[in-house]
Each structure stands twice: as C-alpha cells, then as structure tokens.
mmCIF file of C-alpha atoms in Angstrom:
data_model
loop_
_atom_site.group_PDB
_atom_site.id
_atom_site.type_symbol
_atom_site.label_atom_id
_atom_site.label_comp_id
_atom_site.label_asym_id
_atom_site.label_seq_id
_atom_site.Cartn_x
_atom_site.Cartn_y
_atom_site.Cartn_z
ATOM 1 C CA UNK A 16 6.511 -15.150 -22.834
ATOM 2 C CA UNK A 17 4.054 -12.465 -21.755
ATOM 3 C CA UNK A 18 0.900 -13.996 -19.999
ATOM 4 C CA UNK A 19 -0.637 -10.642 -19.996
ATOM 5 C CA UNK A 20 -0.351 -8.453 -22.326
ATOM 6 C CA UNK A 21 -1.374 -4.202 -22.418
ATOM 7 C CA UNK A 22 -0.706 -3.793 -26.020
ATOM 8 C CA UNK A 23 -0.763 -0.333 -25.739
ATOM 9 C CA UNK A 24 2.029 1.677 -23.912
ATOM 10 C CA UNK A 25 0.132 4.814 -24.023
ATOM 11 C CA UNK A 26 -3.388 6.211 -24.436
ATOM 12 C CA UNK A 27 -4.772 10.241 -24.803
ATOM 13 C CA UNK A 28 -7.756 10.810 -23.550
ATOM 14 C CA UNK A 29 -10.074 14.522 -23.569
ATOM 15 C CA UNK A 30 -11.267 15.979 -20.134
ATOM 16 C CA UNK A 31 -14.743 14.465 -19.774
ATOM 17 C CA UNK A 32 -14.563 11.686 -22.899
ATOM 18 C CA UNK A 33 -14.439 7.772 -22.480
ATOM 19 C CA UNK A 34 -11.152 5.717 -21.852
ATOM 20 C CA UNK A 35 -10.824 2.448 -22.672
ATOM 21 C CA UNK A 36 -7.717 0.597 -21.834
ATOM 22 C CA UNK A 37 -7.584 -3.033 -23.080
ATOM 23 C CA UNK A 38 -5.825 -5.968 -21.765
ATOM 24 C CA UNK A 39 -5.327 -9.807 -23.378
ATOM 25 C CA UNK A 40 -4.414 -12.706 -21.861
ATOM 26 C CA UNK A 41 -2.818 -16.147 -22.952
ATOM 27 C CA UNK A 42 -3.691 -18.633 -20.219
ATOM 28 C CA UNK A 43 -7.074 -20.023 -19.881
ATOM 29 C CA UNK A 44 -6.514 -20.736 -16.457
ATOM 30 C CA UNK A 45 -6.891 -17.264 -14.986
ATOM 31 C CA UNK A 46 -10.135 -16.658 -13.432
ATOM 32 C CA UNK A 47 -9.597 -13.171 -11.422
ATOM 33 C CA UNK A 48 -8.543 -10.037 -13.027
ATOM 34 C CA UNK A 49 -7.663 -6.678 -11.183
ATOM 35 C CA UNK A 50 -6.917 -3.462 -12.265
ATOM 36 C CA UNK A 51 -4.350 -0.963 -10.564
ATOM 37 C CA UNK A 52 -3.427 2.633 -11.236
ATOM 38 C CA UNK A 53 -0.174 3.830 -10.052
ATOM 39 C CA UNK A 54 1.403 7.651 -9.984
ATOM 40 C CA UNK A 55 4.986 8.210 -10.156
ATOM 41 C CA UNK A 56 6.508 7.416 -6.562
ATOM 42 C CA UNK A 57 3.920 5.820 -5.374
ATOM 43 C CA UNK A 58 3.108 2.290 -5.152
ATOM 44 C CA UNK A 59 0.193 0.833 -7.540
ATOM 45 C CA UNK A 60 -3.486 1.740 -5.878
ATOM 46 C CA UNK A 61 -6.023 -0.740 -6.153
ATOM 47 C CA UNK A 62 -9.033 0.070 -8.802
ATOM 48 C CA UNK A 63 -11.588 -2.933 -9.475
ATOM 49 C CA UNK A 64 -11.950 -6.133 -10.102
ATOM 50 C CA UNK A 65 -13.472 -9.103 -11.906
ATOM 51 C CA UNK A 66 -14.143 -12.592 -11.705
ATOM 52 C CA UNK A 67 -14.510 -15.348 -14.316
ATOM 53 C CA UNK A 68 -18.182 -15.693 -13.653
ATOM 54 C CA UNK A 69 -19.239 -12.470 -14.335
ATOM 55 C CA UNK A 70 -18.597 -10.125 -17.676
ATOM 56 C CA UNK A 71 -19.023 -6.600 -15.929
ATOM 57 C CA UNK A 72 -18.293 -4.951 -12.531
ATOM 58 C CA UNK A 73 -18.961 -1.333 -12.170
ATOM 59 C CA UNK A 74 -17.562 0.437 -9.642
ATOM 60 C CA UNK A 75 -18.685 4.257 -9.948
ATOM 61 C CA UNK A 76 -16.566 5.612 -13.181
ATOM 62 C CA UNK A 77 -14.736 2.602 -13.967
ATOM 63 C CA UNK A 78 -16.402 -0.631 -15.207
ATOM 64 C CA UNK A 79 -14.380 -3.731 -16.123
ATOM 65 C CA UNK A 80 -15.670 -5.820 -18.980
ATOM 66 C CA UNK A 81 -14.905 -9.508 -19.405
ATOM 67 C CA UNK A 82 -14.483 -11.401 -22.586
ATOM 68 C CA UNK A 83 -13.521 -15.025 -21.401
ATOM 69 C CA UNK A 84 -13.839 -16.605 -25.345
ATOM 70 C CA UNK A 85 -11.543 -13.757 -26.782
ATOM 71 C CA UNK A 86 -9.413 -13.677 -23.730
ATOM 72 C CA UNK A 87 -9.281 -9.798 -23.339
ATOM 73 C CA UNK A 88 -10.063 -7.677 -20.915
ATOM 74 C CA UNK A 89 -10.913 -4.105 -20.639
ATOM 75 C CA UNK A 90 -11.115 -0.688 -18.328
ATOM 76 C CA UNK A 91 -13.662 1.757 -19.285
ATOM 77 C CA UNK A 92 -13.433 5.084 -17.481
ATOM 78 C CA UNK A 93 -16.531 7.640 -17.863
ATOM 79 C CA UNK A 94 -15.945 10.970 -17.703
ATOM 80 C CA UNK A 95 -12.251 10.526 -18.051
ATOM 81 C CA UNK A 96 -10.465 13.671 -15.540
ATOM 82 C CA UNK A 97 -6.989 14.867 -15.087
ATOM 83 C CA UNK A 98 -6.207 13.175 -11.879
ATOM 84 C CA UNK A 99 -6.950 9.979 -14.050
ATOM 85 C CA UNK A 100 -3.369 10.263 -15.596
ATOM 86 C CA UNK A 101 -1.444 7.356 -14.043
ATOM 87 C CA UNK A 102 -0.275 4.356 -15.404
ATOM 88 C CA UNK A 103 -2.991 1.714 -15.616
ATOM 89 C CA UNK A 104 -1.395 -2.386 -14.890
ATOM 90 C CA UNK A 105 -3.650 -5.185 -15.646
ATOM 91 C CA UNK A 106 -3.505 -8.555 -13.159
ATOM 92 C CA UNK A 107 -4.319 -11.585 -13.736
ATOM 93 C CA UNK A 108 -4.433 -15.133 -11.204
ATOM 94 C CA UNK A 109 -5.221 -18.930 -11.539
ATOM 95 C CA UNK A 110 -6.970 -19.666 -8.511
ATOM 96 C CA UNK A 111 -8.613 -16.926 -5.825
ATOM 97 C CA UNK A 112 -5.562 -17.148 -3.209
ATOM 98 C CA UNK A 113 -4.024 -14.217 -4.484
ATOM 99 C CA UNK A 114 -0.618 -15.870 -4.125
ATOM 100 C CA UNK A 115 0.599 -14.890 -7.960
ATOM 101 C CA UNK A 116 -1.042 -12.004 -9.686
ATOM 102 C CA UNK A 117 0.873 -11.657 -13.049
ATOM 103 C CA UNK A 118 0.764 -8.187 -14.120
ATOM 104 C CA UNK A 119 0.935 -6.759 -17.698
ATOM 105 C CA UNK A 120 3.435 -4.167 -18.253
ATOM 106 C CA UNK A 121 0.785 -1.076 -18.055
ATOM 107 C CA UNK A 122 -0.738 1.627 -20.189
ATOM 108 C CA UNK A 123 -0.011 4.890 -19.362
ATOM 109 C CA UNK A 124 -3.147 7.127 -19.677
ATOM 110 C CA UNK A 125 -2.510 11.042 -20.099
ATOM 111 C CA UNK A 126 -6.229 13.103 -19.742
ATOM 112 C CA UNK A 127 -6.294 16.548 -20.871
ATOM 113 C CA UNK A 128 -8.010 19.373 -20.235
ATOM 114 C CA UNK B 1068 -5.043 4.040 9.754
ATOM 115 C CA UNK B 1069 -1.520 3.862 8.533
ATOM 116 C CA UNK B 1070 -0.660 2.532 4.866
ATOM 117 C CA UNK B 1071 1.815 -0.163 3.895
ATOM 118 C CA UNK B 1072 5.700 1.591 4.440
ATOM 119 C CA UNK B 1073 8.524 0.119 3.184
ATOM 120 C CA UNK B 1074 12.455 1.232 3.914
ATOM 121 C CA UNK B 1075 14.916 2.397 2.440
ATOM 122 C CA UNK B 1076 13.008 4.467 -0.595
ATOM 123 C CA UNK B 1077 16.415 3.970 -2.616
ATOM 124 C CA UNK B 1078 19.560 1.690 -2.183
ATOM 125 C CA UNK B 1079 22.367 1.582 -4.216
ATOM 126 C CA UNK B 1080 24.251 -1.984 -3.520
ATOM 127 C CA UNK B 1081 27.580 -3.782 -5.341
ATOM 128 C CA UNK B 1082 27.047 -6.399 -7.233
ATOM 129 C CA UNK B 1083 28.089 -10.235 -4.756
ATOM 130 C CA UNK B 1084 26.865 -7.581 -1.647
ATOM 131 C CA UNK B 1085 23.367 -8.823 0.551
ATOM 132 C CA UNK B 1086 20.232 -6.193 1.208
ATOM 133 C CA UNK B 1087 17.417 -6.741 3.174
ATOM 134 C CA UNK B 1088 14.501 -4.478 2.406
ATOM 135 C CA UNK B 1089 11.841 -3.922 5.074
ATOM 136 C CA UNK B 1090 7.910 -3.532 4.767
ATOM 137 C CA UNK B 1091 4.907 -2.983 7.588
ATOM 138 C CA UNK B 1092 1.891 -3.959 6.232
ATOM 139 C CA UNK B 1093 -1.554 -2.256 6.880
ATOM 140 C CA UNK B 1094 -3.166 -2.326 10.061
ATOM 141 C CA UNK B 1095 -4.917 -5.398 10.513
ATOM 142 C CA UNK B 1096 -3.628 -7.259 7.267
ATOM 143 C CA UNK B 1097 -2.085 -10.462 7.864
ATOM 144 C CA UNK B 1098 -0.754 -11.204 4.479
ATOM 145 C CA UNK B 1099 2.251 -9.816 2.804
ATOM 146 C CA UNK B 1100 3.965 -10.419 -1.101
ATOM 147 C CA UNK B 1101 6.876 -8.992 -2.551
ATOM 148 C CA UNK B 1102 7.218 -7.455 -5.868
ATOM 149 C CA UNK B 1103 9.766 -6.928 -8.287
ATOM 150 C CA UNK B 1104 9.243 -4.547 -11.213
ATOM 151 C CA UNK B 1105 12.197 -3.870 -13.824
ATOM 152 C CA UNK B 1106 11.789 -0.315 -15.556
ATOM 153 C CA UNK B 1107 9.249 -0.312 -18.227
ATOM 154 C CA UNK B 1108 7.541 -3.773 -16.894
ATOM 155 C CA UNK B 1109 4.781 -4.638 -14.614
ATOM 156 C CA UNK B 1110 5.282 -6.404 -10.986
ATOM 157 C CA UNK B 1111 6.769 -9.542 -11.034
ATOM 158 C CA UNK B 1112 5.692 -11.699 -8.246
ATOM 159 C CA UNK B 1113 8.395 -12.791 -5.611
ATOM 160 C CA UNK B 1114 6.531 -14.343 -2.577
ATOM 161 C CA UNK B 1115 3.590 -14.364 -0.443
ATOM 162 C CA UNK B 1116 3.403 -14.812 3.286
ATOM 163 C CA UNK B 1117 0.402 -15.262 5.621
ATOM 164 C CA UNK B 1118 0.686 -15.576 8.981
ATOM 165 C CA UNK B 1119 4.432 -15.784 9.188
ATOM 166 C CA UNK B 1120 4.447 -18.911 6.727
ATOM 167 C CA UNK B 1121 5.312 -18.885 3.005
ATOM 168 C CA UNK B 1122 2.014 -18.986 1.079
ATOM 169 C CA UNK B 1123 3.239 -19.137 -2.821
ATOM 170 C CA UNK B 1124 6.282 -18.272 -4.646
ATOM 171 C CA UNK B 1125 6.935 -16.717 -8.366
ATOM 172 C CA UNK B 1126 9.528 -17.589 -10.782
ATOM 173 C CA UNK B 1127 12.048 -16.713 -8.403
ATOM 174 C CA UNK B 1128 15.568 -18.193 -7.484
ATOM 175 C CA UNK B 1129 16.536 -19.042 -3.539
ATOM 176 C CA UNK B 1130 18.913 -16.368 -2.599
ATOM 177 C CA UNK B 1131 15.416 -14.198 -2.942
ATOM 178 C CA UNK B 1132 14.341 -15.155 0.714
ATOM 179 C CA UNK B 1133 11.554 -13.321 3.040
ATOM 180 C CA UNK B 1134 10.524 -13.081 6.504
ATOM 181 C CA UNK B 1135 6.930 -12.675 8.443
ATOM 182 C CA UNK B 1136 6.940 -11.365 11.537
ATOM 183 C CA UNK B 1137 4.303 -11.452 14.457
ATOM 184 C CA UNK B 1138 3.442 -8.247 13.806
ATOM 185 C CA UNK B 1139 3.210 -9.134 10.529
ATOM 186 C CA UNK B 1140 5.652 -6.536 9.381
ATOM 187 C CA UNK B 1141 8.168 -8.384 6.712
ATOM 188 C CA UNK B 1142 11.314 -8.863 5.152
ATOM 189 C CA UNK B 1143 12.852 -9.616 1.949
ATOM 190 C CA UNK B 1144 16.408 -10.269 1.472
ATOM 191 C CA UNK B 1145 18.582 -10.842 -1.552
ATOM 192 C CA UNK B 1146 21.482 -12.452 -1.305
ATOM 193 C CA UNK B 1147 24.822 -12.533 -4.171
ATOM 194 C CA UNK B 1148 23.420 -9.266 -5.872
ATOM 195 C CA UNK B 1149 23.925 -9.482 -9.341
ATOM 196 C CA UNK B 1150 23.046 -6.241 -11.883
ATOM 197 C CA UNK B 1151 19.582 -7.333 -13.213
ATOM 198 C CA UNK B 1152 18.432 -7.227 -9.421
ATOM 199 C CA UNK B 1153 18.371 -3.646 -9.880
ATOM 200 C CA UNK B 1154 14.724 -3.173 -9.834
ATOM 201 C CA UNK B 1155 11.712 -1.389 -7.767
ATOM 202 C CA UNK B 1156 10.480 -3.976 -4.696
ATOM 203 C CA UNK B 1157 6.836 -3.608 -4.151
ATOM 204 C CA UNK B 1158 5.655 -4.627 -1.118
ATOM 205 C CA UNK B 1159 1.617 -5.003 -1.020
ATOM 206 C CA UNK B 1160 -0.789 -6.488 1.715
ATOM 207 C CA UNK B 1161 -3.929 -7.485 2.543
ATOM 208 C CA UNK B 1162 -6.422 -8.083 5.079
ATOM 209 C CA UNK B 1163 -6.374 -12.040 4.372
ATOM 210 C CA UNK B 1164 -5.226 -14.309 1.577
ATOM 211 C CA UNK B 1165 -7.438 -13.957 -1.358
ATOM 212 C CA UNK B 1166 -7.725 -11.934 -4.709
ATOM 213 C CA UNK B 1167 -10.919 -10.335 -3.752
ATOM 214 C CA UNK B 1168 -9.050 -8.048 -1.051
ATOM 215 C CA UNK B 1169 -7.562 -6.159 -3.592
ATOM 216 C CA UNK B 1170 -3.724 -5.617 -2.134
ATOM 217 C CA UNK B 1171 -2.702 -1.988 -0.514
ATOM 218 C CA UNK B 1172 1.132 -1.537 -2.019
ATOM 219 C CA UNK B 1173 3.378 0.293 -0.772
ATOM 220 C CA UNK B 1174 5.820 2.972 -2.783
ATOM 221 C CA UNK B 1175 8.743 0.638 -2.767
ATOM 222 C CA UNK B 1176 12.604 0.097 -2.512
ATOM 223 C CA UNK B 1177 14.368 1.414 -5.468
ATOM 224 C CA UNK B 1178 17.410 -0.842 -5.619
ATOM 225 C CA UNK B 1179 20.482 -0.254 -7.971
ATOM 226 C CA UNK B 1180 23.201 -2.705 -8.025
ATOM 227 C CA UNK B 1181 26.320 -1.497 -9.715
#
C-alpha cells in the first residue's frame, strides 16, 4: 500500500513554461514533506521543503504548495529549463526526526527546448 | 568540502552470499540512513544512525544490519542474499537528526544478486 503516491510517471514541459508535479498522500500523520531531484547515476539532490504549518515555501524557481485537507502536495517550477530534466521523488515523515522519509516512486520531468 | 561516497558503484553477489556496502558521510554530518530503491520505485528506508547508535528503522528484516563509525563513516551489511535484494543502496546524511537538514545522498551501490 503506497503512502505516497506521484500519480504521474512522466511529465513534458516547454523551455521557459510552468511545471507542476503533484504528489498525494494517505496518512494524516505526515507533517514534513521534501522534494528531491535525481539525474541518472547520481544520488537524489535535495530541492525544498515544507512543513505542516505552512501551505507555501518558495525557494527561488521552485515553490512547494501544501494542501493538508486534500492531502496532496505539489512542485511548481517557473521558468521550467533543460537542466530541470531529472526525475522528481516526493518524501514524506511523521514526526521531524527524519528517521523514515517514505518516498513516492517519482515523476520524471523531460524540458525541451 | 567532500560529498557523501559510497563503495563499490556496482556488485554483483549469489544469492545465500553476505555484502557489506560502505558510505562516508559529508564533512561534519553526524547522521547517516540507508536506502533501498528497487527499479522503477522510490527509496525505501532501511536505517538511520546518529552518533554511532541506531536512530529508527524501516520495514526491514534483521539480516539488514549497519554500522556507525567514529568518524561517522558507515556500514550496511546484508546477510543470506536472496534475489529481490537486488536493488540500488542509497546512502544519505546530514548535519544532525532532523527533516529540516534536507539529506546529501550519495550515488549508491548497485547490487545484483543472481
């Protein structure tokens, strides 16, 4: 049973246009969500994050949204570029100790030119 | 300021063998967890470790056993391999316990068992 879930396995994005990756989650529990991007043969690179008290971070081009009621999470990258293609993973804890992120199983984003 | 490096990139292992897989964490993070991620899935977490004492464990059974040492550097071993161990190991770390550090990774052990 998939705690977090990235319903979409892969998203298209123009050079310069918005991306919005999504994520859901099932347990109401979780109260800190991360975002990571990861390129092939290289581990995942940390992005941004969010707690449960707050419904936006920003962090320069990407801003995370929160949506406690619906459960759902989401990325938004403005102006999407090129070295933006990776595979996005959403995370997801129960308590701020970091010991168990669950991860979803990733979106992979493709930008082009 | 070195990243987190983890050896060997790629094992190949029979199934009943034992591997130990090897990770040195940042400079100056004290906290280390272990990964698993099957092709096509996300990260699975393993274990933590802070300050050379087991700090949380996943879904996990006990012949997956780790390591902290002094230096922080760490170790994860698998005992009685079996097939669906073959996986990528993620090592990540972190300048303390906590979700707000956001975890450095490293590029992982590719492990096939066969």
């Amino acid at each position: 049973d998939q705690q977090v879930k990235q319903n979409s396995p892969s998203l298209s994005v123009q050079e310069g246009r918005i991306s919005i990756l999504n994520c859901d989650y099932t347990n109401s529990m979780f109260d800190y969500f991360l975002w990571y991007k990861k390129y092939p043969a290289e581990g995942p690179t940390f992005l941004i994050s969010i707690s449960s008290i707050k419904d936006k971070n920003e962090d320069g081009r990407f801003t995370v949204f929160l949506n406690k009621s619906a459960k759902h999470l989401s990325l938004h990258i403005v102006p999407s570029q090129p070295g933006d293609s990776a595979v996005y993973f959403c995370a997801a804890s129960a308590n701020n100790y970091g010991q168990n992120f669950v991860f979803g199983p990733g979106t992979r984003l493709s930008v082009l030119p | 300021e070195t990243g987190v490096t983890q050896s060997p990139t790629h094992l190949i292992k029979t199934r009943g063998q034992q591997v130990t897989l090897r990770c040195s964490s940042q400079s100056g993070h004290n906290t280390v967890s272990w990964y698993q991620q099957a092709l096509g899935q996300g990260p699975q977490f393993i274990f933590q470790y802070y300050r050379e004492e087991e700090n949380g464990r996943g879904n996990f059974p006990p012949r997956f056993s780790g390591l902290q040492f002094p230096n922080y550097s760490s170790e994860l071993n698998v005992n009685a391999l079996e097939l669906d161990d073959s996986a990528l190991y993620l090592c990540a770390s972190s300048p303390e316990t906590g979700a707000g550090y956001g975890y450095t990774f490293g590029s992982g052990t590719r492990l096939t068992v066969v």
